[in-house]
Amino acid sequence: MTTSKEATLHQRILSDIEGRIVSGAWPPGHRIPFEMDLAEQYDCSRMTVNKVLTQLARAGLIERRKRSGSFVTHPQAQSAVLEIHDIKSEVLSLNLPYSHRLIKLAERRGRSEDARRLQFVGSIPVIEITCIHYAGPRPFCLENRVINLDAVPEAATADFETLPPGPWLLNQVPWSTAEHQIRAISAEGDAAANLDIQKGTACLVVERRTWSAAGPITHVRLTYPGDRHSLVARFTPAS
């Protein structure tokens, strides 16, 4: 039987550890103090500490490794497979501060690669944008995007250093059709460098095209380190 004192102490230990993880004081990979050390620190039984760590592991905040101890996990965001999701919302859902940095902005006539990405024939003016989205101090997602300037001429003068292109486009132009493609890659070259991960690290790539009645709007390639993102879909049976 759990007493009110034990329940209060359980909540105190849980709140202390969870607060250190969420605030970043204990970053991903940080080893949690051993059970015996926490029990001594809080003047409680190891069983009370064990229950707290078990609860944190079930919540996905820590990983318990046999004979090694408990470690803070890398936060993992979830997004719906068929939705146009906002990266800032994904980051904020992890209780981490969001920011982004523009690293490339180029306006030009469309090339063959742009034609493939936007699925058009001929040559149209495009703007290519590359930016990094951050969760706290760590790169969370690398975005590379091509926008059709015939469909969205305002993109040529938009301030993408202040507002990322994704939410800017959603506010600027309505889309009628979207297509997602999801695949796994091994990070190489610029992607590995920009995401601050080792070459060969598994990554999740989400590619999306959107169209309006006027034609293709944009193609975006979002690259996430594989341990920081998951995709979720919910289905109901056909009636």
Short mmCIF file of C-alpha atoms in Angstrom, two decimals:
data_model
loop_
_atom_site.label_atom_id
_atom_site.label_comp_id
_atom_site.label_asym_id
_atom_site.label_seq_id
_atom_site.Cartn_x
_atom_site.Cartn_y
_atom_site.Cartn_z
CA MET A 1 0.00 0.00 0.00
CA THR A 2 1.37 3.41 -0.99
CA THR A 3 1.21 6.10 1.69
CA SER A 4 0.52 9.77 0.94
CA LYS A 5 4.12 10.58 1.96
CA GLU A 6 5.49 8.06 -0.55
CA ALA A 7 3.18 9.36 -3.26
CA THR A 8 4.32 12.95 -2.61
CA LEU A 9 7.98 11.93 -2.69
CA HIS A 10 7.42 9.96 -5.90
CA GLN A 11 5.94 13.05 -7.54
CA ARG A 12 8.76 15.26 -6.28
CA ILE A 13 11.46 12.97 -7.71
CA LEU A 14 9.52 12.60 -10.96
CA SER A 15 9.08 16.38 -11.32
CA ASP A 16 12.74 17.07 -10.52
CA ILE A 17 14.09 14.62 -13.11
CA GLU A 18 11.50 15.51 -15.75
CA GLY A 19 12.25 19.21 -15.23
CA ARG A 20 15.98 18.70 -15.77
CA ILE A 21 15.32 16.75 -18.97
CA VAL A 22 12.78 19.18 -20.45
CA SER A 23 14.88 22.24 -19.57
CA GLY A 24 17.94 20.74 -21.27
CA ALA A 25 19.97 20.67 -18.05
CA TRP A 26 20.23 16.93 -18.70
CA PRO A 27 20.61 16.70 -22.49
CA PRO A 28 20.03 13.59 -24.65
CA GLY A 29 22.59 10.92 -23.76
CA HIS A 30 23.06 12.20 -20.20
CA ARG A 31 23.33 9.39 -17.66
CA ILE A 32 20.74 9.61 -14.87
CA PRO A 33 22.21 9.08 -11.38
CA PHE A 34 22.08 5.47 -10.25
CA GLU A 35 19.10 4.28 -8.20
CA MET A 36 21.15 3.99 -5.00
CA ASP A 37 22.44 7.55 -5.43
CA LEU A 38 18.96 8.97 -6.02
CA ALA A 39 17.61 7.00 -3.05
CA GLU A 40 20.33 8.49 -0.85
CA GLN A 41 19.75 11.99 -2.26
CA TYR A 42 16.00 11.89 -1.57
CA ASP A 43 16.26 9.77 1.59
CA CYS A 44 13.89 7.13 0.22
CA SER A 45 13.84 3.49 -0.79
CA ARG A 46 15.28 2.23 -4.07
CA MET A 47 11.82 0.89 -4.87
CA THR A 48 10.42 4.44 -4.92
CA VAL A 49 13.23 5.55 -7.27
CA ASN A 50 12.73 2.47 -9.46
CA LYS A 51 9.04 3.30 -9.90
CA VAL A 52 9.93 6.86 -10.94
CA LEU A 53 12.49 5.70 -13.51
CA THR A 54 10.07 3.11 -14.85
CA GLN A 55 7.44 5.82 -15.34
CA LEU A 56 9.94 8.07 -17.15
CA ALA A 57 10.98 5.18 -19.40
CA ARG A 58 7.35 4.47 -20.31
CA ALA A 59 6.93 8.14 -21.18
CA GLY A 60 9.91 7.90 -23.53
CA LEU A 61 12.04 10.42 -21.65
CA ILE A 62 14.75 7.98 -20.57
CA GLU A 63 16.16 4.67 -21.73
CA ARG A 64 17.11 2.02 -19.18
CA ARG A 65 20.08 -0.15 -20.16
CA LYS A 66 20.91 -3.31 -18.29
CA ARG A 67 24.14 -2.98 -16.29
CA SER A 68 24.75 0.51 -17.76
CA GLY A 69 22.14 2.68 -16.06
CA SER A 70 19.48 5.08 -17.34
CA PHE A 71 20.06 7.70 -20.03
CA VAL A 72 18.09 10.66 -21.39
CA THR A 73 16.63 9.74 -24.77
CA HIS A 74 16.64 11.88 -27.91
CA PRO A 75 13.20 13.52 -28.15
CA GLN A 76 11.10 12.26 -31.03
CA ALA A 77 8.35 14.29 -32.61
CA GLN A 78 5.33 12.80 -34.32
CA SER A 79 3.45 14.11 -37.31
CA ALA A 80 0.50 12.78 -39.23
CA VAL A 81 1.45 11.19 -42.54
CA LEU A 82 -1.26 12.88 -44.60
CA GLU A 83 -1.22 16.33 -43.04
CA ILE A 84 0.66 19.48 -44.02
CA HIS A 85 2.43 19.80 -40.71
CA ASP A 86 4.27 22.73 -39.17
CA ILE A 87 7.82 22.03 -38.00
CA LYS A 88 7.62 24.71 -35.32
CA SER A 89 4.62 22.94 -33.78
CA GLU A 90 6.53 19.64 -33.84
CA VAL A 91 9.40 21.20 -31.91
CA LEU A 92 7.16 22.98 -29.40
CA SER A 93 5.37 19.67 -28.75
CA LEU A 94 8.71 18.46 -27.31
CA ASN A 95 8.76 21.40 -24.87
CA LEU A 96 11.85 22.76 -26.62
CA PRO A 97 12.41 26.26 -28.03
CA TYR A 98 12.12 26.58 -31.81
CA SER A 99 14.29 28.58 -34.18
CA HIS A 100 15.36 28.39 -37.81
CA ARG A 101 18.30 29.60 -39.87
CA LEU A 102 18.27 30.41 -43.58
CA ILE A 103 21.41 29.06 -45.25
CA LYS A 104 20.57 29.38 -48.96
CA LEU A 105 18.27 31.53 -51.09
CA ALA A 106 18.60 31.49 -54.88
CA GLU A 107 16.28 32.80 -57.60
CA ARG A 108 16.77 31.38 -61.11
CA ARG A 109 15.19 29.81 -64.16
CA GLY A 110 14.06 26.27 -63.48
CA ARG A 111 16.50 23.46 -64.30
CA SER A 112 15.78 19.85 -65.22
CA GLU A 113 15.97 18.87 -61.53
CA ASP A 114 13.42 21.57 -60.65
CA ALA A 115 11.15 20.32 -63.44
CA ARG A 116 11.33 16.81 -61.98
CA ARG A 117 10.62 18.02 -58.47
CA LEU A 118 7.73 20.32 -59.47
CA GLN A 119 6.53 18.03 -62.26
CA PHE A 120 6.24 20.63 -64.98
CA VAL A 121 7.32 20.81 -68.62
CA GLY A 122 9.32 23.76 -69.91
CA SER A 123 11.14 26.47 -68.00
CA ILE A 124 9.67 28.58 -65.22
CA PRO A 125 11.23 30.96 -62.68
CA VAL A 126 11.83 29.34 -59.30
CA ILE A 127 13.29 30.21 -55.94
CA GLU A 128 15.27 27.61 -54.01
CA ILE A 129 15.44 27.84 -50.22
CA THR A 130 17.45 25.80 -47.75
CA CYS A 131 17.10 26.28 -44.01
CA ILE A 132 17.75 24.43 -40.78
CA HIS A 133 15.09 24.09 -38.10
CA TYR A 134 16.32 23.78 -34.51
CA ALA A 135 14.90 22.16 -31.38
CA GLY A 136 16.77 23.99 -28.65
CA PRO A 137 20.42 24.16 -29.71
CA ARG A 138 20.30 21.03 -31.90
CA PRO A 139 19.41 20.80 -35.59
CA PHE A 140 15.99 19.11 -35.86
CA CYS A 141 15.24 19.17 -39.59
CA LEU A 142 16.91 20.23 -42.83
CA GLU A 143 14.51 21.81 -45.33
CA ASN A 144 15.23 22.21 -49.03
CA ARG A 145 12.40 23.76 -51.03
CA VAL A 146 11.71 24.92 -54.58
CA ILE A 147 8.84 27.36 -55.17
CA ASN A 148 7.25 28.08 -58.55
CA LEU A 149 7.43 31.88 -58.91
CA ASP A 150 4.81 31.91 -61.66
CA ALA A 151 2.33 30.52 -59.12
CA VAL A 152 3.63 32.49 -56.13
CA PRO A 153 5.46 35.63 -57.35
CA GLU A 154 5.38 37.13 -53.83
CA ALA A 155 7.96 34.53 -52.74
CA ALA A 156 10.66 36.54 -54.55
CA THR A 157 10.43 39.32 -51.94
CA ALA A 158 9.38 37.33 -48.86
CA ASP A 159 11.54 37.56 -45.73
CA PHE A 160 12.35 33.89 -45.13
CA GLU A 161 14.92 34.78 -42.49
CA THR A 162 12.05 35.91 -40.27
CA LEU A 163 9.37 33.38 -41.24
CA PRO A 164 10.16 29.90 -42.61
CA PRO A 165 8.78 29.16 -46.10
CA GLY A 166 6.34 26.46 -44.95
CA PRO A 167 4.01 28.59 -42.80
CA TRP A 168 4.53 31.55 -45.14
CA LEU A 169 3.18 29.52 -48.08
CA LEU A 170 0.24 28.15 -46.08
CA ASN A 171 -0.80 31.72 -45.27
CA GLN A 172 -0.12 33.03 -48.75
CA VAL A 173 -1.62 30.64 -51.29
CA PRO A 174 -4.33 27.96 -51.06
CA TRP A 175 -3.42 24.49 -52.29
CA SER A 176 -5.83 21.95 -53.76
CA THR A 177 -3.70 18.80 -54.01
CA ALA A 178 -0.75 17.43 -52.05
CA GLU A 179 1.46 14.39 -52.49
CA HIS A 180 3.78 12.86 -49.88
CA GLN A 181 6.67 10.50 -50.39
CA ILE A 182 8.51 9.02 -47.41
CA ARG A 183 11.82 7.20 -47.50
CA ALA A 184 14.89 6.39 -45.46
CA ILE A 185 18.42 7.50 -46.40
CA SER A 186 21.92 7.52 -44.96
CA ALA A 187 23.11 11.06 -44.30
CA GLU A 188 25.93 12.21 -46.54
CA GLY A 189 27.80 15.42 -47.33
CA ASP A 190 25.95 18.66 -46.68
CA ALA A 191 22.97 16.94 -45.03
CA ALA A 192 25.18 15.32 -42.39
CA ALA A 193 27.10 18.54 -41.82
CA ASN A 194 23.99 20.73 -41.56
CA LEU A 195 22.25 18.31 -39.19
CA ASP A 196 25.44 17.89 -37.14
CA ILE A 197 25.36 14.09 -37.42
CA GLN A 198 27.84 11.46 -38.56
CA LYS A 199 27.91 10.45 -42.22
CA GLY A 200 25.89 7.29 -42.67
CA THR A 201 23.42 8.15 -39.89
CA ALA A 202 19.92 6.90 -40.72
CA CYS A 203 17.55 9.73 -41.64
CA LEU A 204 13.88 10.02 -42.48
CA VAL A 205 13.05 12.06 -45.59
CA VAL A 206 9.59 13.45 -46.23
CA GLU A 207 9.06 14.90 -49.71
CA ARG A 208 5.91 16.84 -50.51
CA ARG A 209 4.49 18.48 -53.63
CA THR A 210 1.51 20.81 -53.59
CA TRP A 211 -0.59 22.12 -56.46
CA SER A 212 -3.29 24.72 -56.95
CA ALA A 213 -5.60 25.26 -59.90
CA ALA A 214 -2.82 27.40 -61.42
CA GLY A 215 -0.32 24.53 -61.39
CA PRO A 216 2.53 23.34 -59.14
CA ILE A 217 3.26 25.49 -56.10
CA THR A 218 6.20 23.92 -54.31
CA HIS A 219 8.27 20.82 -53.68
CA VAL A 220 9.93 20.43 -50.29
CA ARG A 221 12.37 17.85 -49.00
CA LEU A 222 12.47 17.58 -45.20
CA THR A 223 15.32 15.52 -43.75
CA TYR A 224 15.15 14.42 -40.11
CA PRO A 225 17.73 12.43 -38.13
CA GLY A 226 16.01 9.07 -37.74
CA ASP A 227 15.94 9.13 -33.93
CA ARG A 228 14.15 12.50 -33.74
CA HIS A 229 10.98 11.98 -35.74
CA SER A 230 8.22 9.48 -36.43
CA LEU A 231 5.18 9.48 -38.67
CA VAL A 232 1.73 8.48 -37.50
CA ALA A 233 -1.41 7.63 -39.46
CA ARG A 234 -4.85 6.77 -38.09
CA PHE A 235 -7.35 4.87 -40.19
CA THR A 236 -11.01 3.97 -39.84
CA PRO A 237 -12.69 1.10 -41.69
CA ALA A 238 -14.70 1.93 -44.78
CA SER A 239 -18.45 1.95 -44.17
#
